[in-house]
């Protein structure tokens, strides 16, 4: 049980840091969307509010377990904000491609986590409580996407790889 408890703690820490990164991505995109994609602002504000709630869910579970946040917490914030500003600079399509790529990766990890942590009802509850909103973000953004083209495909691949890398790093530091 100790191994599962340690794994659950690491996963919850990384999820908390990831949600902080997501808040930062949306914050950067919201800043830029005022100039490049005004029509997306209401949706981006809603998504950021969801991510703030998700971050609070994981924060509360970490506190309940007596765990500190992940060492990658501020790295996720800084990287997320830069990513949000950068993709927001390219407008609505890049913003939507970012959400799809990041959420697709995150959803795969969250679903896998529910299998790994099947014996930890509290961890499963925290993870499961955010799945539908993360799926909603993915689906709404996917509906905005035009045919991505070469730039969009490269951006999507790079973002999925970066998201995987941040998760991998968070689990190891």
Tab-separated table of N, CA and C in Angstrom:
chain	number	residue	atom	x	y	z
A	1	UNK	N	0.824	-1.205	0.000
A	1	UNK	CA	0.000	0.000	0.000
A	1	UNK	C	0.867	1.269	0.000
A	2	UNK	N	2.068	1.206	0.616
A	2	UNK	CA	2.952	2.366	0.667
A	2	UNK	C	3.368	2.801	-0.737
A	3	UNK	N	3.652	1.842	-1.607
A	3	UNK	CA	4.035	2.184	-2.979
A	3	UNK	C	2.881	2.888	-3.680
A	4	UNK	N	1.678	2.372	-3.528
A	4	UNK	CA	0.510	2.999	-4.145
A	4	UNK	C	0.272	4.387	-3.570
A	5	UNK	N	0.467	4.553	-2.257
A	5	UNK	CA	0.294	5.855	-1.624
A	5	UNK	C	1.320	6.851	-2.154
A	6	UNK	N	2.582	6.426	-2.282
A	6	UNK	CA	3.616	7.302	-2.842
A	6	UNK	C	3.300	7.669	-4.285
A	7	UNK	N	2.847	6.697	-5.071
A	7	UNK	CA	2.479	6.960	-6.456
A	7	UNK	C	1.310	7.933	-6.517
A	8	UNK	N	0.309	7.712	-5.699
A	8	UNK	CA	-0.848	8.615	-5.683
A	8	UNK	C	-0.414	10.026	-5.327
A	9	UNK	N	0.449	10.164	-4.344
A	9	UNK	CA	0.935	11.478	-3.959
A	9	UNK	C	1.677	12.167	-5.086
A	10	UNK	N	2.547	11.434	-5.772
A	10	UNK	CA	3.287	12.013	-6.902
A	10	UNK	C	2.333	12.430	-8.017
A	11	UNK	N	1.383	11.564	-8.312
A	11	UNK	CA	0.417	11.867	-9.378
A	11	UNK	C	-0.400	13.109	-9.016
A	12	UNK	N	-0.873	13.187	-7.797
A	12	UNK	CA	-1.680	14.337	-7.377
A	12	UNK	C	-0.857	15.627	-7.398
A	13	UNK	N	0.408	15.542	-7.018
A	13	UNK	CA	1.289	16.720	-7.080
A	13	UNK	C	1.460	17.198	-8.517
A	14	UNK	N	1.705	16.264	-9.419
A	14	UNK	CA	1.895	16.622	-10.826
A	14	UNK	C	0.596	17.170	-11.416
A	15	UNK	N	-0.530	16.575	-11.061
A	15	UNK	CA	-1.815	17.082	-11.550
A	15	UNK	C	-2.057	18.505	-11.060
A	16	UNK	N	-1.728	18.763	-9.795
A	16	UNK	CA	-1.881	20.105	-9.223
A	16	UNK	C	-1.007	21.103	-9.990
A	17	UNK	N	0.255	20.744	-10.217
A	17	UNK	CA	1.157	21.615	-10.975
A	17	UNK	C	0.653	21.808	-12.404
A	18	UNK	N	0.145	20.747	-13.000
A	18	UNK	CA	-0.383	20.831	-14.361
A	18	UNK	C	-1.582	21.760	-14.455
A	19	UNK	N	-2.447	21.712	-13.466
A	19	UNK	CA	-3.603	22.614	-13.455
A	19	UNK	C	-3.145	24.063	-13.287
A	20	UNK	N	-2.086	24.263	-12.505
A	20	UNK	CA	-1.525	25.610	-12.364
A	20	UNK	C	-0.979	26.075	-13.722
A	21	UNK	N	-0.325	25.161	-14.435
A	21	UNK	CA	0.148	25.474	-15.775
A	21	UNK	C	-0.995	25.798	-16.718
A	22	UNK	N	-2.094	25.063	-16.607
A	22	UNK	CA	-3.256	25.308	-17.472
A	22	UNK	C	-3.855	26.687	-17.196
A	23	UNK	N	-3.950	27.068	-15.920
A	23	UNK	CA	-4.424	28.409	-15.579
A	23	UNK	C	-3.528	29.451	-16.248
A	24	UNK	N	-2.233	29.204	-16.218
A	24	UNK	CA	-1.277	30.148	-16.807
A	24	UNK	C	-1.378	30.193	-18.324
A	25	UNK	N	-1.581	29.032	-18.962
A	25	UNK	CA	-1.772	29.014	-20.420
A	25	UNK	C	-2.976	29.889	-20.776
A	26	UNK	N	-4.102	29.639	-20.112
A	26	UNK	CA	-5.308	30.414	-20.421
A	26	UNK	C	-5.116	31.893	-20.095
A	27	UNK	N	-4.386	32.209	-19.033
A	27	UNK	CA	-4.135	33.619	-18.695
A	27	UNK	C	-3.352	34.304	-19.809
A	28	UNK	N	-2.325	33.651	-20.320
A	28	UNK	CA	-1.557	34.208	-21.433
A	28	UNK	C	-2.397	34.340	-22.694
A	29	UNK	N	-3.198	33.327	-22.968
A	29	UNK	CA	-4.052	33.381	-24.161
A	29	UNK	C	-5.111	34.475	-24.035
A	30	UNK	N	-5.672	34.628	-22.845
A	30	UNK	CA	-6.671	35.677	-22.626
A	30	UNK	C	-6.045	37.053	-22.870
A	31	UNK	N	-4.841	37.240	-22.362
A	31	UNK	CA	-4.147	38.508	-22.580
A	31	UNK	C	-4.013	38.793	-24.072
A	32	UNK	N	-3.554	37.815	-24.837
A	32	UNK	CA	-3.330	38.017	-26.276
A	32	UNK	C	-4.631	38.011	-27.076
A	33	UNK	N	-5.605	37.226	-26.660
A	33	UNK	CA	-6.859	37.129	-27.416
A	33	UNK	C	-7.599	38.461	-27.468
A	34	UNK	N	-7.335	39.335	-26.556
A	34	UNK	CA	-7.937	40.681	-26.617
A	34	UNK	C	-7.577	41.377	-27.922
A	35	UNK	N	-6.434	40.983	-28.484
A	35	UNK	CA	-5.950	41.591	-29.720
A	35	UNK	C	-6.126	40.677	-30.935
A	36	UNK	N	-6.087	39.363	-30.733
A	36	UNK	CA	-6.023	38.436	-31.871
A	36	UNK	C	-7.237	37.519	-32.025
A	37	UNK	N	-8.042	37.357	-30.991
A	37	UNK	CA	-9.156	36.390	-31.064
A	37	UNK	C	-10.251	36.750	-30.069
A	38	UNK	N	-10.793	37.952	-30.197
A	38	UNK	CA	-11.780	38.450	-29.226
A	38	UNK	C	-12.976	37.526	-29.060
A	39	UNK	N	-13.365	36.846	-30.128
A	39	UNK	CA	-14.535	35.968	-30.047
A	39	UNK	C	-14.316	34.783	-29.093
A	40	UNK	N	-13.061	34.423	-28.849
A	40	UNK	CA	-12.783	33.302	-27.944
A	40	UNK	C	-12.729	33.705	-26.473
A	41	UNK	N	-12.721	35.004	-26.190
A	41	UNK	CA	-12.544	35.451	-24.807
A	41	UNK	C	-13.540	34.844	-23.812
A	42	UNK	N	-14.842	34.825	-24.084
A	42	UNK	CA	-15.760	34.247	-23.098
A	42	UNK	C	-15.447	32.769	-22.800
A	43	UNK	N	-15.130	32.024	-23.840
A	43	UNK	CA	-14.805	30.611	-23.659
A	43	UNK	C	-13.501	30.444	-22.870
A	44	UNK	N	-12.497	31.230	-23.205
A	44	UNK	CA	-11.221	31.149	-22.500
A	44	UNK	C	-11.371	31.518	-21.028
A	45	UNK	N	-12.177	32.501	-20.726
A	45	UNK	CA	-12.423	32.887	-19.333
A	45	UNK	C	-13.117	31.760	-18.571
A	46	UNK	N	-14.061	31.097	-19.224
A	46	UNK	CA	-14.748	29.954	-18.605
A	46	UNK	C	-13.769	28.813	-18.366
A	47	UNK	N	-12.959	28.506	-19.367
A	47	UNK	CA	-11.992	27.412	-19.228
A	47	UNK	C	-10.992	27.703	-18.110
A	48	UNK	N	-10.542	28.957	-18.026
A	48	UNK	CA	-9.597	29.291	-16.949
A	48	UNK	C	-10.261	29.114	-15.586
A	49	UNK	N	-11.509	29.509	-15.459
A	49	UNK	CA	-12.226	29.328	-14.186
A	49	UNK	C	-12.322	27.842	-13.838
A	50	UNK	N	-12.585	27.003	-14.836
A	50	UNK	CA	-12.603	25.547	-14.594
A	50	UNK	C	-11.248	25.078	-14.082
A	51	UNK	N	-10.184	25.521	-14.752
A	51	UNK	CA	-8.836	25.085	-14.361
A	51	UNK	C	-8.473	25.576	-12.959
A	52	UNK	N	-8.935	26.758	-12.591
A	52	UNK	CA	-8.713	27.245	-11.223
A	52	UNK	C	-9.402	26.326	-10.212
A	53	UNK	N	-10.599	25.877	-10.546
A	53	UNK	CA	-11.310	24.934	-9.668
A	53	UNK	C	-10.597	23.583	-9.614
A	54	UNK	N	-10.086	23.124	-10.745
A	54	UNK	CA	-9.349	21.854	-10.774
A	54	UNK	C	-8.093	21.954	-9.908
A	55	UNK	N	-7.397	23.084	-10.031
A	55	UNK	CA	-6.200	23.310	-9.213
A	55	UNK	C	-6.568	23.264	-7.728
A	56	UNK	N	-7.681	23.872	-7.363
A	56	UNK	CA	-8.129	23.868	-5.961
A	56	UNK	C	-8.477	22.453	-5.502
A	57	UNK	N	-9.069	21.666	-6.382
A	57	UNK	CA	-9.399	20.269	-6.046
A	57	UNK	C	-8.137	19.510	-5.669
A	58	UNK	N	-7.105	19.621	-6.492
A	58	UNK	CA	-5.856	18.909	-6.204
A	58	UNK	C	-5.118	19.520	-5.010
A	59	UNK	N	-5.192	20.831	-4.861
A	59	UNK	CA	-4.578	21.471	-3.694
A	59	UNK	C	-5.206	20.936	-2.403
A	60	UNK	N	-6.527	20.850	-2.385
A	60	UNK	CA	-7.221	20.347	-1.198
A	60	UNK	C	-6.858	18.902	-0.902
A	61	UNK	N	-6.715	18.093	-1.925
A	61	UNK	CA	-6.342	16.688	-1.715
A	61	UNK	C	-4.899	16.580	-1.225
A	62	UNK	N	-4.013	17.413	-1.750
A	62	UNK	CA	-2.628	17.412	-1.258
A	62	UNK	C	-2.588	17.828	0.205
A	63	UNK	N	-3.324	18.865	0.543
A	63	UNK	CA	-3.346	19.342	1.929
A	63	UNK	C	-3.920	18.267	2.855
A	64	UNK	N	-4.972	17.604	2.417
A	64	UNK	CA	-5.577	16.543	3.221
A	64	UNK	C	-4.572	15.431	3.502
A	65	UNK	N	-3.694	15.173	2.547
A	65	UNK	CA	-2.684	14.125	2.685
A	65	UNK	C	-1.395	14.629	3.353
A	66	UNK	N	-1.324	15.917	3.622
A	66	UNK	CA	-0.125	16.474	4.236
A	66	UNK	C	1.050	16.562	3.285
A	67	UNK	N	0.774	16.733	1.999
A	67	UNK	CA	1.822	16.781	0.980
A	67	UNK	C	2.049	18.203	0.490
A	68	UNK	N	3.307	18.498	0.184
A	68	UNK	CA	3.654	19.775	-0.421
A	68	UNK	C	3.407	19.695	-1.917
A	69	UNK	N	3.360	20.857	-2.547
A	69	UNK	CA	3.156	20.861	-3.996
A	69	UNK	C	4.418	20.362	-4.713
A	70	UNK	N	4.235	20.026	-5.975
A	70	UNK	CA	5.297	19.507	-6.828
A	70	UNK	C	6.377	20.569	-7.039
A	71	UNK	N	7.597	20.118	-7.157
A	71	UNK	CA	8.709	21.034	-7.412
A	71	UNK	C	8.596	21.709	-8.773
A	72	UNK	N	7.791	21.156	-9.660
A	72	UNK	CA	7.626	21.752	-10.991
A	72	UNK	C	6.490	22.782	-11.043
A	73	UNK	N	5.893	23.098	-9.915
A	73	UNK	CA	4.724	23.996	-9.860
A	73	UNK	C	4.992	25.335	-10.555
A	74	UNK	N	6.081	26.006	-10.194
A	74	UNK	CA	6.356	27.325	-10.775
A	74	UNK	C	6.889	27.215	-12.198
A	75	UNK	N	7.557	26.127	-12.505
A	75	UNK	CA	7.986	25.890	-13.882
A	75	UNK	C	6.764	25.763	-14.792
A	76	UNK	N	5.754	25.038	-14.323
A	76	UNK	CA	4.509	24.904	-15.096
A	76	UNK	C	3.844	26.259	-15.293
A	77	UNK	N	3.880	27.092	-14.269
A	77	UNK	CA	3.268	28.421	-14.376
A	77	UNK	C	3.987	29.273	-15.411
A	78	UNK	N	5.308	29.337	-15.306
A	78	UNK	CA	6.085	30.173	-16.231
A	78	UNK	C	5.976	29.650	-17.659
A	79	UNK	N	6.171	28.355	-17.825
A	79	UNK	CA	6.070	27.764	-19.156
A	79	UNK	C	4.683	27.915	-19.742
A	80	UNK	N	3.668	27.734	-18.913
A	80	UNK	CA	2.294	27.875	-19.377
A	80	UNK	C	1.988	29.281	-19.851
A	81	UNK	N	2.456	30.277	-19.102
A	81	UNK	CA	2.178	31.660	-19.485
A	81	UNK	C	2.873	32.012	-20.802
A	82	UNK	N	4.120	31.599	-20.933
A	82	UNK	CA	4.849	31.844	-22.186
A	82	UNK	C	4.148	31.143	-23.350
A	83	UNK	N	3.721	29.905	-23.124
A	83	UNK	CA	2.991	29.169	-24.159
A	83	UNK	C	1.691	29.885	-24.514
A	84	UNK	N	0.971	30.360	-23.501
A	84	UNK	CA	-0.282	31.062	-23.756
A	84	UNK	C	-0.081	32.341	-24.550
A	85	UNK	N	0.927	33.114	-24.169
A	85	UNK	CA	1.234	34.350	-24.908
A	85	UNK	C	1.634	34.007	-26.342
A	86	UNK	N	2.515	33.039	-26.488
A	86	UNK	CA	3.013	32.675	-27.815
A	86	UNK	C	1.927	32.167	-28.742
A	87	UNK	N	1.098	31.270	-28.252
A	87	UNK	CA	0.043	30.738	-29.123
A	87	UNK	C	-1.056	31.764	-29.318
A	88	UNK	N	-1.313	32.581	-28.291
A	88	UNK	CA	-2.311	33.637	-28.434
A	88	UNK	C	-1.926	34.658	-29.481
A	89	UNK	N	-0.639	34.863	-29.642
A	89	UNK	CA	-0.120	35.787	-30.647
A	89	UNK	C	-0.553	35.373	-32.057
A	90	UNK	N	-0.679	34.069	-32.286
A	90	UNK	CA	-1.037	33.560	-33.609
A	90	UNK	C	-2.537	33.444	-33.834
A	91	UNK	N	-3.348	33.805	-32.851
A	91	UNK	CA	-4.784	33.892	-33.054
A	91	UNK	C	-5.585	32.664	-32.674
A	92	UNK	N	-6.845	32.704	-33.086
A	92	UNK	CA	-7.841	31.727	-32.647
A	92	UNK	C	-7.472	30.285	-32.987
A	93	UNK	N	-6.965	30.057	-34.180
A	93	UNK	CA	-6.657	28.685	-34.571
A	93	UNK	C	-5.528	28.113	-33.715
A	94	UNK	N	-4.499	28.882	-33.470
A	94	UNK	CA	-3.389	28.408	-32.637
A	94	UNK	C	-3.844	28.197	-31.198
A	95	UNK	N	-4.709	29.068	-30.705
A	95	UNK	CA	-5.252	28.904	-29.354
A	95	UNK	C	-6.017	27.594	-29.274
A	96	UNK	N	-6.873	27.352	-30.243
A	96	UNK	CA	-7.679	26.122	-30.241
A	96	UNK	C	-6.810	24.878	-30.412
A	97	UNK	N	-5.833	24.946	-31.298
A	97	UNK	CA	-4.925	23.809	-31.475
A	97	UNK	C	-4.181	23.486	-30.183
A	98	UNK	N	-3.810	24.516	-29.450
A	98	UNK	CA	-3.121	24.317	-28.178
A	98	UNK	C	-4.013	23.575	-27.202
A	99	UNK	N	-5.247	24.025	-27.066
A	99	UNK	CA	-6.171	23.371	-26.139
A	99	UNK	C	-6.383	21.916	-26.524
A	100	UNK	N	-6.592	21.653	-27.791
A	100	UNK	CA	-6.819	20.271	-28.230
A	100	UNK	C	-5.606	19.394	-27.920
A	101	UNK	N	-4.420	19.861	-28.272
A	101	UNK	CA	-3.202	19.056	-28.075
A	101	UNK	C	-2.927	18.799	-26.598
A	102	UNK	N	-3.031	19.834	-25.786
A	102	UNK	CA	-2.756	19.682	-24.356
A	102	UNK	C	-3.825	18.810	-23.702
A	103	UNK	N	-5.096	19.104	-23.970
A	103	UNK	CA	-6.170	18.342	-23.327
A	103	UNK	C	-6.183	16.875	-23.772
A	104	UNK	N	-5.879	16.611	-25.022
A	104	UNK	CA	-5.829	15.215	-25.488
A	104	UNK	C	-4.794	14.434	-24.677
A	105	UNK	N	-3.642	15.038	-24.459
A	105	UNK	CA	-2.578	14.394	-23.684
A	105	UNK	C	-2.986	14.246	-22.224
A	106	UNK	N	-3.531	15.300	-21.657
A	106	UNK	CA	-3.942	15.284	-20.252
A	106	UNK	C	-5.054	14.256	-20.028
A	107	UNK	N	-6.025	14.225	-20.898
A	107	UNK	CA	-7.128	13.265	-20.749
A	107	UNK	C	-6.620	11.824	-20.760
A	108	UNK	N	-5.677	11.536	-21.648
A	108	UNK	CA	-5.109	10.182	-21.695
A	108	UNK	C	-4.440	9.847	-20.358
A	109	UNK	N	-3.687	10.789	-19.807
A	109	UNK	CA	-3.020	10.565	-18.518
A	109	UNK	C	-4.030	10.411	-17.386
A	110	UNK	N	-5.038	11.261	-17.356
A	110	UNK	CA	-6.026	11.178	-16.280
A	110	UNK	C	-6.757	9.843	-16.298
A	111	UNK	N	-7.126	9.393	-17.476
A	111	UNK	CA	-7.821	8.094	-17.570
A	111	UNK	C	-6.914	6.951	-17.132
A	112	UNK	N	-5.653	7.019	-17.495
A	112	UNK	CA	-4.691	5.999	-17.070
A	112	UNK	C	-4.502	6.049	-15.553
A	113	UNK	N	-4.483	7.245	-14.993
A	113	UNK	CA	-4.325	7.395	-13.546
A	113	UNK	C	-5.470	6.741	-12.782
A	114	UNK	N	-6.680	6.830	-13.317
A	114	UNK	CA	-7.806	6.202	-12.613
A	114	UNK	C	-7.645	4.685	-12.571
A	115	UNK	N	-6.975	4.120	-13.552
A	115	UNK	CA	-6.687	2.677	-13.531
A	115	UNK	C	-5.560	2.361	-12.548
A	116	UNK	N	-4.495	3.166	-12.571
A	116	UNK	CA	-3.352	2.935	-11.690
A	116	UNK	C	-3.717	3.062	-10.215
A	117	UNK	N	-4.615	3.974	-9.917
A	117	UNK	CA	-4.941	4.289	-8.528
A	117	UNK	C	-6.294	3.722	-8.105
A	118	UNK	N	-6.679	2.622	-8.704
A	118	UNK	CA	-8.002	2.052	-8.455
A	118	UNK	C	-8.282	1.792	-6.975
A	119	UNK	N	-7.249	1.597	-6.164
A	119	UNK	CA	-7.438	1.309	-4.735
A	119	UNK	C	-7.470	2.570	-3.876
A	120	UNK	N	-7.338	3.743	-4.473
A	120	UNK	CA	-7.314	4.992	-3.720
A	120	UNK	C	-8.544	5.820	-4.107
A	121	UNK	N	-9.627	5.619	-3.363
A	121	UNK	CA	-10.909	6.246	-3.699
A	121	UNK	C	-10.829	7.771	-3.710
A	122	UNK	N	-10.060	8.355	-2.801
A	122	UNK	CA	-9.968	9.814	-2.751
A	122	UNK	C	-9.239	10.374	-3.970
A	123	UNK	N	-8.167	9.711	-4.383
A	123	UNK	CA	-7.446	10.145	-5.580
A	123	UNK	C	-8.331	9.993	-6.812
A	124	UNK	N	-9.016	8.876	-6.904
A	124	UNK	CA	-9.919	8.642	-8.038
A	124	UNK	C	-11.011	9.705	-8.069
A	125	UNK	N	-11.541	10.036	-6.913
A	125	UNK	CA	-12.589	11.053	-6.837
A	125	UNK	C	-12.081	12.408	-7.336
A	126	UNK	N	-10.892	12.801	-6.897
A	126	UNK	CA	-10.323	14.080	-7.328
A	126	UNK	C	-10.105	14.102	-8.838
A	127	UNK	N	-9.529	13.035	-9.354
A	127	UNK	CA	-9.250	12.956	-10.797
A	127	UNK	C	-10.547	12.914	-11.596
A	128	UNK	N	-11.474	12.073	-11.172
A	128	UNK	CA	-12.733	11.904	-11.901
A	128	UNK	C	-13.567	13.179	-11.911
A	129	UNK	N	-13.422	14.001	-10.867
A	129	UNK	CA	-14.244	15.207	-10.766
A	129	UNK	C	-13.930	16.235	-11.850
A	130	UNK	N	-12.774	16.120	-12.488
A	130	UNK	CA	-12.404	17.122	-13.499
A	130	UNK	C	-12.485	16.597	-14.929
A	131	UNK	N	-12.654	15.306	-15.086
A	131	UNK	CA	-12.592	14.705	-16.429
A	131	UNK	C	-13.587	15.311	-17.413
A	132	UNK	N	-14.825	15.510	-16.993
A	132	UNK	CA	-15.832	15.987	-17.953
A	132	UNK	C	-15.522	17.406	-18.427
A	133	UNK	N	-15.020	18.271	-17.544
A	133	UNK	CA	-14.690	19.626	-17.984
A	133	UNK	C	-13.464	19.629	-18.887
A	134	UNK	N	-12.491	18.781	-18.606
A	134	UNK	CA	-11.327	18.696	-19.488
A	134	UNK	C	-11.758	18.212	-20.877
A	135	UNK	N	-12.670	17.247	-20.915
A	135	UNK	CA	-13.194	16.764	-22.196
A	135	UNK	C	-13.964	17.875	-22.908
A	136	UNK	N	-14.716	18.662	-22.148
A	136	UNK	CA	-15.459	19.788	-22.712
A	136	UNK	C	-14.515	20.801	-23.358
A	137	UNK	N	-13.391	21.094	-22.697
A	137	UNK	CA	-12.408	22.027	-23.256
A	137	UNK	C	-11.884	21.491	-24.589
A	138	UNK	N	-11.510	20.211	-24.580
A	138	UNK	CA	-10.992	19.566	-25.792
A	138	UNK	C	-12.004	19.664	-26.924
A	139	UNK	N	-13.225	19.256	-26.646
A	139	UNK	CA	-14.246	19.185	-27.697
A	139	UNK	C	-14.615	20.566	-28.235
A	140	UNK	N	-14.751	21.537	-27.343
A	140	UNK	CA	-15.088	22.894	-27.794
A	140	UNK	C	-13.974	23.456	-28.671
A	141	UNK	N	-12.731	23.267	-28.251
A	141	UNK	CA	-11.599	23.776	-29.040
A	141	UNK	C	-11.494	23.051	-30.374
A	142	UNK	N	-11.750	21.762	-30.368
A	142	UNK	CA	-11.690	21.000	-31.612
A	142	UNK	C	-12.734	21.500	-32.606
A	143	UNK	N	-13.876	21.943	-32.115
A	143	UNK	CA	-14.920	22.484	-32.995
A	143	UNK	C	-14.522	23.798	-33.649
A	144	UNK	N	-13.561	24.511	-33.059
A	144	UNK	CA	-13.095	25.783	-33.630
A	144	UNK	C	-12.027	25.583	-34.691
A	145	UNK	N	-11.381	24.454	-34.675
A	145	UNK	CA	-10.220	24.251	-35.551
A	145	UNK	C	-10.611	24.170	-37.006
A	146	UNK	N	-9.839	24.889	-37.795
A	146	UNK	CA	-9.899	24.703	-39.239
A	146	UNK	C	-8.919	23.581	-39.560
A	147	UNK	N	-8.791	23.236	-40.790
A	147	UNK	CA	-7.782	22.259	-41.171
A	147	UNK	C	-6.434	22.811	-40.735
A	148	UNK	N	-5.692	22.058	-39.906
A	148	UNK	CA	-4.509	22.624	-39.274
A	148	UNK	C	-3.345	22.950	-40.216
A	149	UNK	N	-3.208	22.299	-41.339
A	149	UNK	CA	-2.068	22.552	-42.212
A	149	UNK	C	-0.770	22.100	-41.565
A	150	UNK	N	0.318	22.366	-42.242
A	150	UNK	CA	1.627	21.914	-41.761
A	150	UNK	C	1.982	22.595	-40.441
A	151	UNK	N	1.780	23.917	-40.356
A	151	UNK	CA	2.095	24.632	-39.120
A	151	UNK	C	1.276	24.069	-37.954
A	152	UNK	N	0.003	23.866	-38.176
A	152	UNK	CA	-0.873	23.345	-37.123
A	152	UNK	C	-0.479	21.946	-36.685
A	153	UNK	N	-0.107	21.112	-37.645
A	153	UNK	CA	0.319	19.753	-37.297
A	153	UNK	C	1.619	19.778	-36.510
A	154	UNK	N	2.540	20.646	-36.901
A	154	UNK	CA	3.805	20.758	-36.170
A	154	UNK	C	3.556	21.310	-34.767
A	155	UNK	N	2.708	22.326	-34.668
A	155	UNK	CA	2.384	22.910	-33.370
A	155	UNK	C	1.730	21.875	-32.467
A	156	UNK	N	0.777	21.151	-33.000
A	156	UNK	CA	0.072	20.131	-32.220
A	156	UNK	C	1.028	19.056	-31.715
A	157	UNK	N	1.906	18.576	-32.575
A	157	UNK	CA	2.884	17.560	-32.168
A	157	UNK	C	3.842	18.102	-31.117
A	158	UNK	N	4.308	19.322	-31.319
A	158	UNK	CA	5.236	19.927	-30.359
A	158	UNK	C	4.566	20.115	-28.998
A	159	UNK	N	3.322	20.553	-28.999
A	159	UNK	CA	2.612	20.778	-27.733
A	159	UNK	C	2.320	19.475	-27.007
A	160	UNK	N	1.943	18.448	-27.755
A	160	UNK	CA	1.712	17.142	-27.125
A	160	UNK	C	3.014	16.617	-26.522
A	161	UNK	N	4.111	16.749	-27.253
A	161	UNK	CA	5.407	16.313	-26.737
A	161	UNK	C	5.846	17.113	-25.521
A	162	UNK	N	5.620	18.417	-25.553
A	162	UNK	CA	5.979	19.265	-24.406
A	162	UNK	C	5.142	18.904	-23.184
A	163	UNK	N	3.870	18.638	-23.395
A	163	UNK	CA	3.000	18.251	-22.277
A	163	UNK	C	3.459	16.931	-21.681
A	164	UNK	N	3.759	15.965	-22.528
A	164	UNK	CA	4.289	14.682	-22.051
A	164	UNK	C	5.577	14.888	-21.265
A	165	UNK	N	6.444	15.755	-21.755
A	165	UNK	CA	7.733	16.006	-21.101
A	165	UNK	C	7.556	16.644	-19.728
A	166	UNK	N	6.641	17.577	-19.626
A	166	UNK	CA	6.395	18.236	-18.342
A	166	UNK	C	5.836	17.226	-17.336
A	167	UNK	N	4.952	16.369	-17.775
A	167	UNK	CA	4.404	15.335	-16.886
A	167	UNK	C	5.521	14.382	-16.460
A	168	UNK	N	6.322	13.951	-17.410
A	168	UNK	CA	7.435	13.042	-17.110
A	168	UNK	C	8.380	13.676	-16.096
A	169	UNK	N	8.749	14.941	-16.332
A	169	UNK	CA	9.663	15.629	-15.437
A	169	UNK	C	9.053	15.773	-14.046
A	170	UNK	N	7.797	16.185	-13.985
A	170	UNK	CA	7.125	16.365	-12.706
A	170	UNK	C	7.089	15.107	-11.881
A	171	UNK	N	6.954	13.967	-12.518
A	171	UNK	CA	6.907	12.687	-11.797
A	171	UNK	C	8.289	12.303	-11.270
A	172	UNK	N	9.337	12.956	-11.736
A	172	UNK	CA	10.693	12.558	-11.358
A	172	UNK	C	11.426	13.557	-10.471
A	173	UNK	N	10.885	14.754	-10.310
A	173	UNK	CA	11.575	15.710	-9.435
A	173	UNK	C	10.813	15.923	-8.145
